[in-house]
């Protein structure tokens, strides 16, 4: 188990944190947690503010393929795949790789990447509908923290189960009280977040032996 930054190639997000904190209401949180049209393609106060393919996942896909030494014929699962952009790019950077996605959002799947239609399924990270060891690797980027702590624990168990421990999670965290305050001003959907020590304790409880990285909002 190791901390590894597989998202280093992504452009830095610009976030109007103060503006969101001032404008955010319980209604924004309720609606964004539906992971529907408002979250993906509605105004920024509800989530992405428009979620479109722009090629940014190519570098991440290459990092994942390299990290897990994936080769054509291997099966890889992206849990919380959204519209399937990363699934598409995994197959682009490694032709012959069998990439699949799973997401809780029917809206994302119905409005997803046409190139991976049929490779994306509806489901939840804490109950993956796949046999033990079905994948050479399983990843979940900025997804499992949308479950509560018990759900995160189940999701970590599931990721390990379907990929024989060859997993990677990227989750919301903070190193300092100041970073925690910024995160709490920005957060919409996450139900569990913690300092790295809290996450590492949860990994141990779940028997999670995969790799991980922190998303820190600054
Ligand atoms: C912040 S987005 C991340 C999407 C993509 N992985 C990325 O990094 O851009 C969170 C994703 O998790 C999905 N999601 C939320 N709860 C989930 C759950 N319990 N199981 C599976 N997917 C979930 C949402 O629909 C959304 O696509």
Tab-separated table of N, CA, C and O in Angstrom, residues 53-180:
chain	number	residue	atom	x	y	z
A	53	UNK	N	-15.988	15.923	-22.426
A	53	UNK	CA	-14.701	15.311	-22.752
A	53	UNK	C	-13.757	16.380	-23.297
A	53	UNK	O	-14.116	17.121	-24.207
A	54	UNK	N	-12.572	16.468	-22.720
A	54	UNK	CA	-11.589	17.433	-23.235
A	54	UNK	C	-10.184	16.845	-23.305
A	54	UNK	O	-9.206	17.588	-23.456
A	55	UNK	N	-10.094	15.522	-23.185
A	55	UNK	CA	-8.790	14.860	-23.329
A	55	UNK	C	-7.928	14.872	-22.086
A	55	UNK	O	-6.833	14.288	-22.088
A	56	UNK	N	-8.420	15.478	-21.004
A	56	UNK	CA	-7.558	15.614	-19.822
A	56	UNK	C	-7.247	14.285	-19.135
A	56	UNK	O	-6.317	14.201	-18.331
A	57	UNK	N	-8.030	13.244	-19.420
A	57	UNK	CA	-7.826	11.972	-18.726
A	57	UNK	C	-6.777	11.092	-19.401
A	57	UNK	O	-6.414	10.035	-18.870
A	58	UNK	N	-6.300	11.518	-20.568
A	58	UNK	CA	-5.291	10.718	-21.270
A	58	UNK	C	-4.053	10.503	-20.380
A	58	UNK	O	-3.548	9.375	-20.250
A	59	UNK	N	-3.570	11.577	-19.776
A	59	UNK	CA	-2.367	11.464	-18.936
A	59	UNK	C	-2.613	10.602	-17.708
A	59	UNK	O	-1.727	9.844	-17.274
A	60	UNK	N	-3.810	10.716	-17.143
A	60	UNK	CA	-4.157	9.900	-15.970
A	60	UNK	C	-4.236	8.425	-16.377
A	60	UNK	O	-3.743	7.537	-15.675
A	61	UNK	N	-4.855	8.186	-17.536
A	61	UNK	CA	-4.971	6.805	-18.028
A	61	UNK	C	-3.580	6.202	-18.219
A	61	UNK	O	-3.330	5.051	-17.833
A	62	UNK	N	-2.671	6.973	-18.782
A	62	UNK	CA	-1.307	6.469	-18.994
A	62	UNK	C	-0.639	6.152	-17.651
A	62	UNK	O	0.066	5.140	-17.512
A	63	UNK	N	-0.881	7.017	-16.663
A	63	UNK	CA	-0.292	6.778	-15.330
A	63	UNK	C	-0.860	5.508	-14.709
A	63	UNK	O	-0.121	4.735	-14.060
A	64	UNK	N	-2.151	5.269	-14.875
A	64	UNK	CA	-2.783	4.064	-14.310
A	64	UNK	C	-2.233	2.806	-14.997
A	64	UNK	O	-1.874	1.824	-14.332
A	65	UNK	N	-2.171	2.862	-16.315
A	65	UNK	CA	-1.652	1.705	-17.067
A	65	UNK	C	-0.223	1.403	-16.635
A	65	UNK	O	0.144	0.242	-16.392
A	66	UNK	N	0.579	2.455	-16.487
A	66	UNK	CA	1.968	2.251	-16.074
A	66	UNK	C	2.069	1.741	-14.644
A	66	UNK	O	2.823	0.805	-14.361
A	67	UNK	N	1.293	2.350	-13.746
A	67	UNK	CA	1.380	1.981	-12.322
A	67	UNK	C	1.049	0.507	-12.092
A	67	UNK	O	1.704	-0.175	-11.300
A	68	UNK	N	-0.006	0.033	-12.792
A	68	UNK	CA	-0.435	-1.358	-12.596
A	68	UNK	C	0.146	-2.310	-13.638
A	68	UNK	O	-0.234	-3.492	-13.673
A	69	UNK	N	1.016	-1.778	-14.484
A	69	UNK	CA	1.630	-2.607	-15.550
A	69	UNK	C	0.554	-3.355	-16.342
A	69	UNK	O	0.668	-4.568	-16.592
A	70	UNK	N	-0.487	-2.610	-16.733
A	70	UNK	CA	-1.604	-3.235	-17.454
A	70	UNK	C	-1.201	-3.507	-18.896
A	70	UNK	O	-0.475	-2.713	-19.517
A	71	UNK	N	-1.696	-4.591	-19.435
A	71	UNK	CA	-1.371	-4.975	-20.812
A	71	UNK	C	-2.672	-5.343	-21.534
A	71	UNK	O	-3.703	-5.596	-20.892
A	72	UNK	N	-2.642	-5.349	-22.874
A	72	UNK	CA	-3.837	-5.723	-23.630
A	72	UNK	C	-4.398	-7.057	-23.122
A	72	UNK	O	-3.641	-7.988	-22.839
A	73	UNK	N	-5.737	-7.076	-23.003
A	73	UNK	CA	-6.390	-8.279	-22.495
A	73	UNK	C	-6.708	-8.198	-21.009
A	73	UNK	O	-7.588	-8.910	-20.527
A	74	UNK	N	-5.997	-7.330	-20.272
A	74	UNK	CA	-6.328	-7.132	-18.857
A	74	UNK	C	-7.667	-6.414	-18.745
A	74	UNK	O	-8.035	-5.612	-19.603
A	75	UNK	N	-8.342	-6.671	-17.630
A	75	UNK	CA	-9.618	-6.000	-17.352
A	75	UNK	C	-9.399	-5.004	-16.216
A	75	UNK	O	-8.795	-5.342	-15.199
A	76	UNK	N	-9.873	-3.764	-16.421
A	76	UNK	CA	-9.706	-2.722	-15.404
A	76	UNK	C	-11.068	-2.060	-15.176
A	76	UNK	O	-11.840	-1.874	-16.120
A	77	UNK	N	-11.355	-1.737	-13.915
A	77	UNK	CA	-12.654	-1.173	-13.536
A	77	UNK	C	-12.480	0.220	-12.957
A	77	UNK	O	-11.679	0.414	-12.031
A	78	UNK	N	-13.256	1.178	-13.491
A	78	UNK	CA	-13.288	2.544	-12.943
A	78	UNK	C	-14.613	2.721	-12.203
A	78	UNK	O	-15.672	2.824	-12.822
A	79	UNK	N	-14.548	2.743	-10.871
A	79	UNK	CA	-15.743	2.888	-10.035
A	79	UNK	C	-15.991	4.381	-9.809
A	79	UNK	O	-15.103	5.099	-9.343
A	80	UNK	N	-17.199	4.838	-10.169
A	80	UNK	CA	-17.473	6.276	-10.180
A	80	UNK	C	-16.973	6.861	-11.493
A	80	UNK	O	-16.355	7.919	-11.523
A	81	UNK	N	-17.306	6.160	-12.554
A	81	UNK	CA	-16.755	6.500	-13.884
A	81	UNK	C	-17.416	7.721	-14.502
A	81	UNK	O	-16.942	8.225	-15.523
A	82	UNK	N	-18.504	8.213	-13.894
A	82	UNK	CA	-19.209	9.351	-14.492
A	82	UNK	C	-19.617	9.027	-15.925
A	82	UNK	O	-20.224	7.986	-16.200
A	83	UNK	N	-19.274	9.900	-16.847
A	83	UNK	CA	-19.657	9.701	-18.250
A	83	UNK	C	-18.714	8.774	-19.017
A	83	UNK	O	-18.876	8.585	-20.218
A	84	UNK	N	-17.714	8.244	-18.333
A	84	UNK	CA	-16.860	7.232	-18.971
A	84	UNK	C	-15.658	7.789	-19.711
A	84	UNK	O	-15.041	7.092	-20.526
A	85	UNK	N	-15.276	9.017	-19.395
A	85	UNK	CA	-14.146	9.618	-20.116
A	85	UNK	C	-12.841	8.850	-19.858
A	85	UNK	O	-12.054	8.619	-20.776
A	86	UNK	N	-12.616	8.484	-18.597
A	86	UNK	CA	-11.385	7.762	-18.281
A	86	UNK	C	-11.414	6.351	-18.867
A	86	UNK	O	-10.382	5.842	-19.321
A	87	UNK	N	-12.586	5.728	-18.868
A	87	UNK	CA	-12.693	4.391	-19.473
A	87	UNK	C	-12.290	4.471	-20.941
A	87	UNK	O	-11.495	3.659	-21.445
A	88	UNK	N	-12.797	5.475	-21.624
A	88	UNK	CA	-12.429	5.683	-23.028
A	88	UNK	C	-10.915	5.860	-23.173
A	88	UNK	O	-10.275	5.236	-24.026
A	89	UNK	N	-10.342	6.700	-22.312
A	89	UNK	CA	-8.917	7.017	-22.485
A	89	UNK	C	-8.011	5.860	-22.070
A	89	UNK	O	-6.905	5.707	-22.610
A	90	UNK	N	-8.466	5.027	-21.134
A	90	UNK	CA	-7.683	3.834	-20.790
A	90	UNK	C	-7.534	2.941	-22.016
A	90	UNK	O	-6.453	2.393	-22.286
A	91	UNK	N	-8.623	2.818	-22.790
A	91	UNK	CA	-8.559	1.954	-23.972
A	91	UNK	C	-7.793	2.624	-25.106
A	91	UNK	O	-7.258	1.952	-25.980
A	92	UNK	N	-7.721	3.974	-25.076
A	92	UNK	CA	-6.944	4.688	-26.091
A	92	UNK	C	-5.443	4.520	-25.843
A	92	UNK	O	-4.678	4.259	-26.775
A	93	UNK	N	-5.040	4.670	-24.586
A	93	UNK	CA	-3.594	4.616	-24.310
A	93	UNK	C	-3.061	3.183	-24.309
A	93	UNK	O	-1.862	2.979	-24.478
A	94	UNK	N	-3.965	2.214	-24.110
A	94	UNK	CA	-3.525	0.811	-24.123
A	94	UNK	C	-4.499	0.007	-24.985
A	94	UNK	O	-5.400	-0.653	-24.461
A	95	UNK	N	-4.353	0.074	-26.298
A	95	UNK	CA	-5.290	-0.647	-27.170
A	95	UNK	C	-5.326	-2.137	-26.814
A	95	UNK	O	-4.271	-2.747	-26.592
A	96	UNK	N	-6.551	-2.656	-26.695
A	96	UNK	CA	-6.697	-4.057	-26.312
A	96	UNK	C	-6.987	-4.241	-24.830
A	96	UNK	O	-7.392	-5.323	-24.397
A	97	UNK	N	-6.784	-3.169	-24.042
A	97	UNK	CA	-7.161	-3.223	-22.631
A	97	UNK	C	-8.685	-3.287	-22.544
A	97	UNK	O	-9.383	-2.605	-23.312
A	98	UNK	N	-9.213	-4.071	-21.613
A	98	UNK	CA	-10.658	-4.193	-21.452
A	98	UNK	C	-11.078	-3.344	-20.259
A	98	UNK	O	-10.987	-3.782	-19.108
A	99	UNK	N	-11.458	-2.104	-20.543
A	99	UNK	CA	-11.806	-1.159	-19.479
A	99	UNK	C	-13.321	-1.082	-19.323
A	99	UNK	O	-14.061	-1.085	-20.311
A	100	UNK	N	-13.771	-0.993	-18.057
A	100	UNK	CA	-15.189	-0.933	-17.730
A	100	UNK	C	-15.403	0.134	-16.661
A	100	UNK	O	-14.475	0.481	-15.924
A	101	UNK	N	-16.625	0.637	-16.592
A	101	UNK	CA	-16.951	1.634	-15.590
A	101	UNK	C	-18.245	1.300	-14.883
A	101	UNK	O	-19.106	0.584	-15.419
A	102	UNK	N	-18.371	1.822	-13.665
A	102	UNK	CA	-19.606	1.663	-12.897
A	102	UNK	C	-19.879	2.978	-12.193
A	102	UNK	O	-18.955	3.624	-11.693
A	103	UNK	N	-21.130	3.394	-12.189
A	103	UNK	CA	-21.476	4.660	-11.531
A	103	UNK	C	-22.892	4.570	-11.004
A	103	UNK	O	-23.733	3.826	-11.529
A	104	UNK	N	-23.167	5.381	-9.976
A	104	UNK	CA	-24.507	5.389	-9.387
A	104	UNK	C	-25.439	6.304	-10.163
A	104	UNK	O	-26.657	6.298	-9.933
A	105	UNK	N	-24.891	7.086	-11.102
A	105	UNK	CA	-25.686	8.088	-11.812
A	105	UNK	C	-26.229	7.568	-13.135
A	105	UNK	O	-25.480	7.378	-14.101
A	106	UNK	N	-27.537	7.402	-13.163
A	106	UNK	CA	-28.185	7.016	-14.419
A	106	UNK	C	-28.016	8.129	-15.452
A	106	UNK	O	-27.813	7.867	-16.635
A	107	UNK	N	-28.078	9.383	-14.978
A	107	UNK	CA	-27.923	10.514	-15.910
A	107	UNK	C	-26.560	10.453	-16.607
A	107	UNK	O	-26.468	10.599	-17.830
A	108	UNK	N	-25.484	10.224	-15.841
A	108	UNK	CA	-24.139	10.195	-16.444
A	108	UNK	C	-24.036	9.075	-17.465
A	108	UNK	O	-23.468	9.261	-18.549
A	109	UNK	N	-24.604	7.927	-17.130
A	109	UNK	CA	-24.492	6.780	-18.043
A	109	UNK	C	-25.315	7.016	-19.305
A	109	UNK	O	-24.880	6.665	-20.411
A	110	UNK	N	-26.472	7.620	-19.159
A	110	UNK	CA	-27.328	7.876	-20.335
A	110	UNK	C	-26.770	8.990	-21.211
A	110	UNK	O	-27.117	9.090	-22.381
A	111	UNK	N	-25.917	9.818	-20.635
A	111	UNK	CA	-25.336	10.934	-21.384
A	111	UNK	C	-23.823	10.770	-21.494
A	111	UNK	O	-23.085	11.741	-21.615
A	112	UNK	N	-23.392	9.519	-21.462
A	112	UNK	CA	-21.967	9.229	-21.389
A	112	UNK	C	-21.306	9.141	-22.753
A	112	UNK	O	-21.916	9.360	-23.804
A	113	UNK	N	-20.049	8.806	-22.685
A	113	UNK	CA	-19.164	8.727	-23.839
A	113	UNK	C	-19.655	7.634	-24.799
A	113	UNK	O	-19.666	6.458	-24.439
A	114	UNK	N	-20.053	7.986	-26.028
A	114	UNK	CA	-20.579	6.965	-26.949
A	114	UNK	C	-19.559	5.859	-27.234
A	114	UNK	O	-19.931	4.704	-27.418
A	115	UNK	N	-18.285	6.217	-27.230
A	115	UNK	CA	-17.253	5.222	-27.588
A	115	UNK	C	-17.203	4.063	-26.593
A	115	UNK	O	-16.691	2.991	-26.928
A	116	UNK	N	-17.724	4.261	-25.364
A	116	UNK	CA	-17.662	3.178	-24.372
A	116	UNK	C	-19.055	2.710	-23.958
A	116	UNK	O	-19.219	2.040	-22.932
A	117	UNK	N	-20.028	3.046	-24.780
A	117	UNK	CA	-21.383	2.581	-24.530
A	117	UNK	C	-21.366	1.044	-24.415
A	117	UNK	O	-20.741	0.362	-25.233
A	118	UNK	N	-22.038	0.527	-23.400
A	118	UNK	CA	-22.034	-0.919	-23.187
A	118	UNK	C	-20.939	-1.365	-22.235
A	118	UNK	O	-20.964	-2.491	-21.745
A	119	UNK	N	-19.990	-0.473	-21.960
A	119	UNK	CA	-18.913	-0.808	-21.022
A	119	UNK	C	-19.155	-0.188	-19.647
A	119	UNK	O	-18.359	-0.382	-18.735
A	120	UNK	N	-20.237	0.586	-19.527
A	120	UNK	CA	-20.525	1.290	-18.273
A	120	UNK	C	-21.808	0.737	-17.669
A	120	UNK	O	-22.794	0.558	-18.384
A	121	UNK	N	-21.801	0.498	-16.364
A	121	UNK	CA	-22.977	-0.060	-15.714
A	121	UNK	C	-23.382	0.749	-14.495
A	121	UNK	O	-22.592	1.518	-13.938
A	122	UNK	N	-24.649	0.544	-14.115
A	122	UNK	CA	-25.222	1.252	-12.976
A	122	UNK	C	-24.994	0.439	-11.701
A	122	UNK	O	-25.269	-0.760	-11.680
A	123	UNK	N	-24.513	1.083	-10.652
A	123	UNK	CA	-24.319	0.371	-9.399
A	123	UNK	C	-23.628	1.256	-8.394
A	123	UNK	O	-23.293	2.406	-8.684
A	124	UNK	N	-23.419	0.712	-7.213
A	124	UNK	CA	-22.793	1.494	-6.150
A	124	UNK	C	-21.466	0.868	-5.726
A	124	UNK	O	-21.330	-0.359	-5.668
A	125	UNK	N	-20.543	1.759	-5.390
A	125	UNK	CA	-19.186	1.335	-5.025
A	125	UNK	C	-19.165	0.362	-3.859
A	125	UNK	O	-18.218	-0.419	-3.728
A	126	UNK	N	-20.189	0.409	-3.004
A	126	UNK	CA	-20.150	-0.448	-1.811
A	126	UNK	C	-20.772	-1.817	-2.037
A	126	UNK	O	-20.876	-2.613	-1.095
A	127	UNK	N	-21.185	-2.103	-3.277
A	127	UNK	CA	-21.735	-3.430	-3.595
A	127	UNK	C	-21.438	-3.707	-5.064
A	127	UNK	O	-22.328	-3.646	-5.905
A	128	UNK	N	-20.196	-3.996	-5.376
A	128	UNK	CA	-19.802	-4.147	-6.779
A	128	UNK	C	-20.336	-5.474	-7.330
A	128	UNK	O	-20.092	-6.540	-6.731
A	129	UNK	N	-21.039	-5.431	-8.458
A	129	UNK	CA	-21.675	-6.638	-8.987
A	129	UNK	C	-20.723	-7.462	-9.855
A	129	UNK	O	-21.015	-7.757	-11.032
A	130	UNK	N	-19.581	-7.820	-9.280
A	130	UNK	CA	-18.569	-8.569	-10.038
A	130	UNK	C	-17.963	-9.637	-9.129
A	130	UNK	O	-17.854	-9.440	-7.915
A	131	UNK	N	-17.515	-10.738	-9.738
A	131	UNK	CA	-16.898	-11.807	-8.920
A	131	UNK	C	-15.557	-11.386	-8.334
A	131	UNK	O	-14.921	-10.439	-8.821
A	132	UNK	N	-15.115	-12.133	-7.347
A	132	UNK	CA	-13.786	-11.907	-6.753
A	132	UNK	C	-12.729	-11.974	-7.850
A	132	UNK	O	-12.767	-12.868	-8.715
A	133	UNK	N	-11.788	-11.051	-7.807
A	133	UNK	CA	-10.646	-11.110	-8.715
A	133	UNK	C	-10.987	-10.939	-10.179
A	133	UNK	O	-10.204	-11.344	-11.053
A	134	UNK	N	-12.127	-10.310	-10.485
A	134	UNK	CA	-12.548	-10.176	-11.886
A	134	UNK	C	-11.647	-9.213	-12.675
A	134	UNK	O	-11.621	-9.266	-13.908
A	135	UNK	N	-10.939	-8.336	-11.971
A	135	UNK	CA	-10.178	-7.290	-12.662
A	135	UNK	C	-8.692	-7.341	-12.287
A	135	UNK	O	-8.331	-7.709	-11.154
A	136	UNK	N	-7.878	-6.890	-13.234
A	136	UNK	CA	-6.435	-6.772	-12.974
A	136	UNK	C	-6.155	-5.553	-12.103
A	136	UNK	O	-5.118	-5.490	-11.431
A	137	UNK	N	-7.069	-4.582	-12.125
A	137	UNK	CA	-6.954	-3.400	-11.264
A	137	UNK	C	-8.324	-2.745	-11.172
A	137	UNK	O	-9.128	-2.819	-12.108
A	138	UNK	N	-8.587	-2.107	-10.027
A	138	UNK	CA	-9.834	-1.355	-9.841
A	138	UNK	C	-9.478	-0.006	-9.231
A	138	UNK	O	-8.677	0.069	-8.286
A	139	UNK	N	-10.068	1.056	-9.777
A	139	UNK	CA	-9.775	2.398	-9.279
A	139	UNK	C	-11.074	3.123	-8.955
A	139	UNK	O	-12.134	2.819	-9.528
A	140	UNK	N	-10.991	4.072	-8.057
A	140	UNK	CA	-12.143	4.917	-7.725
A	140	UNK	C	-11.600	6.318	-7.431
A	140	UNK	O	-10.942	6.536	-6.404
A	141	UNK	N	-11.837	7.233	-8.349
A	141	UNK	CA	-11.308	8.589	-8.225
A	141	UNK	C	-12.393	9.523	-7.710
A	141	UNK	O	-13.426	9.711	-8.366
A	142	UNK	N	-12.171	10.088	-6.551
A	142	UNK	CA	-13.095	11.082	-5.989
A	142	UNK	C	-14.530	10.572	-5.955
A	142	UNK	O	-15.463	11.292	-6.304
A	143	UNK	N	-14.686	9.346	-5.519
A	143	UNK	CA	-16.001	8.696	-5.538
A	143	UNK	C	-16.410	8.129	-4.187
A	143	UNK	O	-17.510	8.423	-3.705
A	144	UNK	N	-15.550	7.342	-3.529
A	144	UNK	CA	-16.054	6.599	-2.363
A	144	UNK	C	-16.405	7.518	-1.207
A	144	UNK	O	-17.229	7.175	-0.366
A	145	UNK	N	-15.818	8.720	-1.160
A	145	UNK	CA	-16.139	9.633	-0.052
A	145	UNK	C	-17.572	10.164	-0.144
A	145	UNK	O	-18.021	10.880	0.738
A	146	UNK	N	-18.279	9.806	-1.212
A	146	UNK	CA	-19.699	10.161	-1.280
A	146	UNK	C	-20.568	9.213	-0.446
A	146	UNK	O	-21.773	9.432	-0.326
A	147	UNK	N	-19.947	8.177	0.098
A	147	UNK	CA	-20.623	7.284	1.034
A	147	UNK	C	-20.251	7.703	2.455
A	147	UNK	O	-19.228	8.382	2.664
A	148	UNK	N	-21.058	7.257	3.423
A	148	UNK	CA	-20.668	7.548	4.807
A	148	UNK	C	-19.494	6.633	5.195
A	148	UNK	O	-19.044	5.804	4.394
A	149	UNK	N	-19.001	6.769	6.408
A	149	UNK	CA	-17.785	6.034	6.780
A	149	UNK	C	-17.972	4.521	6.615
A	149	UNK	O	-17.082	3.831	6.092
A	150	UNK	N	-19.127	4.012	7.038
A	150	UNK	CA	-19.352	2.568	6.911
A	150	UNK	C	-19.411	2.167	5.436
A	150	UNK	O	-18.915	1.101	5.044
A	151	UNK	N	-20.009	3.040	4.620
A	151	UNK	CA	-20.070	2.766	3.179
A	151	UNK	C	-18.689	2.814	2.539
A	151	UNK	O	-18.366	1.998	1.660
A	152	UNK	N	-17.877	3.776	2.972
A	152	UNK	CA	-16.492	3.839	2.468
A	152	UNK	C	-15.751	2.553	2.794
A	152	UNK	O	-15.005	2.026	1.969
A	153	UNK	N	-15.974	2.079	4.002
A	153	UNK	CA	-15.282	0.841	4.401
A	153	UNK	C	-15.710	-0.324	3.492
A	153	UNK	O	-14.862	-1.084	3.009
A	154	UNK	N	-17.017	-0.418	3.241
A	154	UNK	CA	-17.483	-1.496	2.349
A	154	UNK	C	-16.904	-1.317	0.947
A	154	UNK	O	-16.522	-2.283	0.285
A	155	UNK	N	-16.856	-0.052	0.461
A	155	UNK	CA	-16.321	0.205	-0.883
A	155	UNK	C	-14.846	-0.199	-0.965
A	155	UNK	O	-14.410	-0.787	-1.963
A	156	UNK	N	-14.088	0.096	0.086
A	156	UNK	CA	-12.678	-0.293	0.097
A	156	UNK	C	-12.540	-1.817	0.072
A	156	UNK	O	-11.684	-2.370	-0.634
A	157	UNK	N	-13.405	-2.486	0.824
A	157	UNK	CA	-13.386	-3.960	0.811
A	157	UNK	C	-13.711	-4.482	-0.586
A	157	UNK	O	-13.077	-5.417	-1.080
A	158	UNK	N	-14.702	-3.846	-1.213
A	158	UNK	CA	-15.142	-4.286	-2.541
A	158	UNK	C	-14.068	-4.064	-3.600
A	158	UNK	O	-13.831	-4.926	-4.463
A	159	UNK	N	-13.419	-2.905	-3.555
A	159	UNK	CA	-12.362	-2.621	-4.541
A	159	UNK	C	-11.247	-3.657	-4.420
A	159	UNK	O	-10.732	-4.154	-5.430
A	160	UNK	N	-10.891	-3.972	-3.188
A	160	UNK	CA	-9.853	-4.974	-2.987
A	160	UNK	C	-10.312	-6.348	-3.457
A	160	UNK	O	-9.554	-7.090	-4.098
A	161	UNK	N	-11.560	-6.662	-3.158
A	161	UNK	CA	-12.094	-7.994	-3.497
A	161	UNK	C	-12.092	-8.254	-5.006
A	161	UNK	O	-11.667	-9.328	-5.458
A	162	UNK	N	-12.566	-7.273	-5.784
A	162	UNK	CA	-12.723	-7.545	-7.226
A	162	UNK	C	-11.399	-7.475	-7.979
A	162	UNK	O	-11.348	-7.834	-9.162
A	163	UNK	N	-10.346	-6.962	-7.327
A	163	UNK	CA	-9.070	-6.806	-8.033
A	163	UNK	C	-7.902	-7.412	-7.252
A	163	UNK	O	-6.747	-7.028	-7.476
A	164	UNK	N	-8.223	-8.365	-6.373
A	164	UNK	CA	-7.150	-9.031	-5.604
A	164	UNK	C	-6.189	-8.033	-4.975
A	164	UNK	O	-4.967	-8.222	-4.984
A	165	UNK	N	-6.738	-6.917	-4.481
A	165	UNK	CA	-5.917	-5.935	-3.769
A	165	UNK	C	-5.225	-4.921	-4.661
A	165	UNK	O	-4.593	-3.993	-4.164
A	166	UNK	N	-5.332	-5.090	-5.973
A	166	UNK	CA	-4.654	-4.142	-6.888
A	166	UNK	C	-5.612	-2.989	-7.182
A	166	UNK	O	-6.270	-2.942	-8.217
A	167	UNK	N	-5.684	-2.056	-6.244
A	167	UNK	CA	-6.671	-0.978	-6.330
A	167	UNK	C	-6.005	0.370	-6.063
A	167	UNK	O	-4.881	0.444	-5.556
A	168	UNK	N	-6.757	1.410	-6.430
A	168	UNK	CA	-6.294	2.779	-6.169
A	168	UNK	C	-7.514	3.629	-5.859
A	168	UNK	O	-8.506	3.590	-6.592
A	169	UNK	N	-7.446	4.399	-4.765
A	169	UNK	CA	-8.517	5.349	-4.455
A	169	UNK	C	-7.934	6.753	-4.286
A	169	UNK	O	-6.853	6.927	-3.709
A	170	UNK	N	-8.678	7.728	-4.790
A	170	UNK	CA	-8.373	9.151	-4.587
A	170	UNK	C	-9.527	9.695	-3.765
A	170	UNK	O	-10.693	9.575	-4.161
A	171	UNK	N	-9.220	10.267	-2.585
A	171	UNK	CA	-10.298	10.677	-1.674
A	171	UNK	C	-10.032	12.062	-1.086
A	171	UNK	O	-8.891	12.524	-1.028
A	172	UNK	N	-11.107	12.688	-0.634
A	172	UNK	CA	-11.015	14.031	-0.049
A	172	UNK	C	-10.350	13.986	1.320
A	172	UNK	O	-10.765	13.223	2.202
A	173	UNK	N	-9.358	14.844	1.516
A	173	UNK	CA	-8.651	14.904	2.797
A	173	UNK	C	-8.096	16.311	2.987
A	173	UNK	O	-8.278	17.199	2.145
A	174	UNK	N	-7.429	16.495	4.131
A	174	UNK	CA	-6.789	17.784	4.450
A	174	UNK	C	-5.689	17.498	5.454
A	174	UNK	O	-5.757	16.530	6.208
A	175	UNK	N	-4.650	18.340	5.408
A	175	UNK	CA	-3.527	18.133	6.321
A	175	UNK	C	-3.591	19.053	7.530
A	175	UNK	O	-2.944	18.786	8.544
A	176	UNK	N	-4.306	20.166	7.406
A	176	UNK	CA	-4.296	21.185	8.463
A	176	UNK	C	-5.730	21.650	8.739
A	176	UNK	O	-6.612	21.521	7.877
A	177	UNK	N	-5.961	22.261	9.911
A	177	UNK	CA	-7.294	22.825	10.176
A	177	UNK	C	-7.687	23.867	9.127
A	177	UNK	O	-8.863	23.960	8.758
A	178	UNK	N	-6.713	24.636	8.616
A	178	UNK	CA	-7.035	25.640	7.595
A	178	UNK	C	-7.517	24.959	6.318
A	178	UNK	O	-8.503	25.386	5.698
A	179	UNK	N	-6.852	23.891	5.909
A	179	UNK	CA	-7.296	23.155	4.708
A	179	UNK	C	-8.672	22.520	4.952
A	179	UNK	O	-9.502	22.463	4.050
A	180	UNK	N	-8.899	22.058	6.176
A	180	UNK	CA	-10.207	21.461	6.504
A	180	UNK	C	-11.306	22.513	6.360
A	180	UNK	O	-12.385	22.237	5.806
